[in-house]
Coordinates of C-alpha atoms in Angstrom, one line a residue:
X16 CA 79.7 -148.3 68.8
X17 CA 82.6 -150.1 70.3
X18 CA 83.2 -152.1 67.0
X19 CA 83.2 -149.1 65.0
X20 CA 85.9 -147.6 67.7
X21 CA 88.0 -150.5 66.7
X22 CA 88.3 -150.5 62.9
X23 CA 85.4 -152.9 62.5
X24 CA 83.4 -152.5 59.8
X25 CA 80.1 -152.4 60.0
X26 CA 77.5 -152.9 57.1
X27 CA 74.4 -152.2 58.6
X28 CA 72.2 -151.8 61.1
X29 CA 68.7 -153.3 60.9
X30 CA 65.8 -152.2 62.8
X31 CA 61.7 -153.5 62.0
X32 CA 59.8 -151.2 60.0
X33 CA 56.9 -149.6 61.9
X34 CA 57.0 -146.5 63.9
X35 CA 57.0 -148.4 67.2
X36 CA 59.8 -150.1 66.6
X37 CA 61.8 -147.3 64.8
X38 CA 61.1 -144.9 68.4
X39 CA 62.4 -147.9 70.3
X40 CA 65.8 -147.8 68.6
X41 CA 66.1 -144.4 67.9
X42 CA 69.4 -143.7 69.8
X43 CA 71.0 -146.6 67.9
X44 CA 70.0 -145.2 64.5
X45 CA 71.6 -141.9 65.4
X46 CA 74.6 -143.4 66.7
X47 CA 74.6 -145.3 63.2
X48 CA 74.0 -142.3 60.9
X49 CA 76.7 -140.5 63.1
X50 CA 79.2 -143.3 62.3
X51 CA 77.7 -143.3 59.0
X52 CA 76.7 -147.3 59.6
X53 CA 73.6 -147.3 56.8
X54 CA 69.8 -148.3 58.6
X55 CA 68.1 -150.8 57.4
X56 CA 64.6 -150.5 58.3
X57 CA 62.0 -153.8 56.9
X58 CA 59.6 -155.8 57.0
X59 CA 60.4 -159.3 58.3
X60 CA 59.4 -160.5 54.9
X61 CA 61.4 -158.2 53.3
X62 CA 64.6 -158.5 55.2
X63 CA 66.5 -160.9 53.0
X64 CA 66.0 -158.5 50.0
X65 CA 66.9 -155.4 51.4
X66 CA 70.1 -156.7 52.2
X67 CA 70.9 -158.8 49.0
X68 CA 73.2 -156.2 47.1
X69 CA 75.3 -155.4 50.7
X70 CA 78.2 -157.0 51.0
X71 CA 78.5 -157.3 55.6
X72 CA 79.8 -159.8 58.1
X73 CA 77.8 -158.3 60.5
X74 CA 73.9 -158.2 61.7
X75 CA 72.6 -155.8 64.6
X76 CA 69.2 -155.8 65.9
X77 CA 67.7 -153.8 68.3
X78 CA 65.0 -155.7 70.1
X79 CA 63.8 -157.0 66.1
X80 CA 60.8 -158.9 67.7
X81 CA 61.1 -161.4 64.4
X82 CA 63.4 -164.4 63.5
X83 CA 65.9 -163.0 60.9
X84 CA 66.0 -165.8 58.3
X85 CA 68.8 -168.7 58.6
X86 CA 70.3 -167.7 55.0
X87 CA 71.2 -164.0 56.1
X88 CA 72.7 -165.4 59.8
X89 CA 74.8 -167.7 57.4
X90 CA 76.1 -164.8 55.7
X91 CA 77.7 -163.1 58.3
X92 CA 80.4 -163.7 61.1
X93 CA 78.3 -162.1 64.4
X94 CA 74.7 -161.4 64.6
X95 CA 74.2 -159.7 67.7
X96 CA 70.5 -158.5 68.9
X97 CA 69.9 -156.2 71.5
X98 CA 66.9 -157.7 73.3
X99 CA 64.6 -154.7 76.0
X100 CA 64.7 -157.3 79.3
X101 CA 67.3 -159.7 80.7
X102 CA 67.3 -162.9 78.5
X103 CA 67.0 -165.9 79.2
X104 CA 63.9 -164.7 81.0
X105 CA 61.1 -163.1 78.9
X106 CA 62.9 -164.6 75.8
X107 CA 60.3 -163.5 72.6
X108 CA 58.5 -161.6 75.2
X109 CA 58.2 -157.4 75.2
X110 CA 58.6 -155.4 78.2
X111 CA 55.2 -155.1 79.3
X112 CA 55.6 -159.0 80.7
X113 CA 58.2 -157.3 83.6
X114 CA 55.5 -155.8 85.2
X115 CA 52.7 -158.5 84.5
X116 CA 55.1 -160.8 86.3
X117 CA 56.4 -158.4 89.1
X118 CA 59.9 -158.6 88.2
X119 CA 62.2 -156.5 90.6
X120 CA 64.9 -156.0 88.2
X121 CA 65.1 -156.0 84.9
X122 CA 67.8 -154.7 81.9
X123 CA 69.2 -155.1 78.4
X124 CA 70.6 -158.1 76.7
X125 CA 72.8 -158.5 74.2
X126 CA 73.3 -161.9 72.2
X127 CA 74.1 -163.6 69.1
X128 CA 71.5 -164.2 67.3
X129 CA 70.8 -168.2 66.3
X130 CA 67.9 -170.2 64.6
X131 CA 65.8 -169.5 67.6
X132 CA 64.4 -166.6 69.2
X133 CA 66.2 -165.3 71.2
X134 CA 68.5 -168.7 72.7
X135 CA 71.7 -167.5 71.3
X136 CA 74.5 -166.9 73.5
X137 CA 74.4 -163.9 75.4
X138 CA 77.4 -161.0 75.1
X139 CA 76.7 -158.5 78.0
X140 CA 74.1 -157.4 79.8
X141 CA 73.0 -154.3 81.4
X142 CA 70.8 -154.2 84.9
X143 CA 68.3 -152.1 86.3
X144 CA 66.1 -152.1 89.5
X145 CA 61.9 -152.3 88.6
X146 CA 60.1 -149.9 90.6
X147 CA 56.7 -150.4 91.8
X148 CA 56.1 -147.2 89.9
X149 CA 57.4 -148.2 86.6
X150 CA 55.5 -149.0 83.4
X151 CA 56.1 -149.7 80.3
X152 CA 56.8 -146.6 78.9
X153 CA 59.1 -145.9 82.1
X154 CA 60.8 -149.2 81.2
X155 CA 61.7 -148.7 77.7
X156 CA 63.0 -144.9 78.8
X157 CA 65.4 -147.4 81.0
X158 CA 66.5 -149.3 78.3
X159 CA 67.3 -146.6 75.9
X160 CA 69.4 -145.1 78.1

């Protein structure tokens, strides 16, 4: 965590609850616990008030395949997402749609995270090439990586 290398501090990391989401972003937690950044892991509905007593002026998300609510993106200075393909293509969309659509290369985004699903500006991104061979579960092994 680059931010953490700098002196930035960081509140929290949030992640959706549900074991499919939580395996997705599972190098992110441990990189979080090792920095000792506290996990947030939530329902959607439940987002705002997991977070009310933290006091943060950051967000991350990794891949969080919900809108997080306009009141907790006013509260902070960056809200940055980590989306599993290469925005804006396949924005809202899950990894699966890179091989529906034969998409020869693929990757991680990274973006601020506005109103919108998954429209705000984009950071950095990461590319890959898509094999013919690849699924989904060879996909998201890419991304984590």
């Amino acid at each position: 965590m680059l931010l953490a290398d700098h002196g930035q501090a960081i509140a929290a990391v949030v992640v959706p609850d549900g074991y499919k989401y939580r395996d997705g972003c599972r190098r992110v937690i441990e990189v979080s616990r090792e920095l000792d950044i506290p996990t947030i892991t939530t329902l959607p509905t439940q987002l705002s008030k997991s977070v009310t007593d933290l006091e943060f002026n950051m967000i991350f998300s990794c891949g969080y395949p919900f809108r997080v609510p306009e009141l907790l993106l006013k509260r902070v200075h960056y809200a940055i997402n980590f989306h599993p393909t290469l925005l804006p293509r396949h924005r809202g969309r899950y990894l699966h749609w890179i091989i529906l659509e034969g998409d020869r290369e693929s990757g991680v985004t990274a973006h601020f995270m506005d109103n919108e699903l998954d429209t705000g500006a984009i950071v950095r991104q990461m590319r890959f090439p898509v094999s013919k061979f690849d699924t989904v579960e060879s996909l998201l092994r890419k991304v984590l990586i």
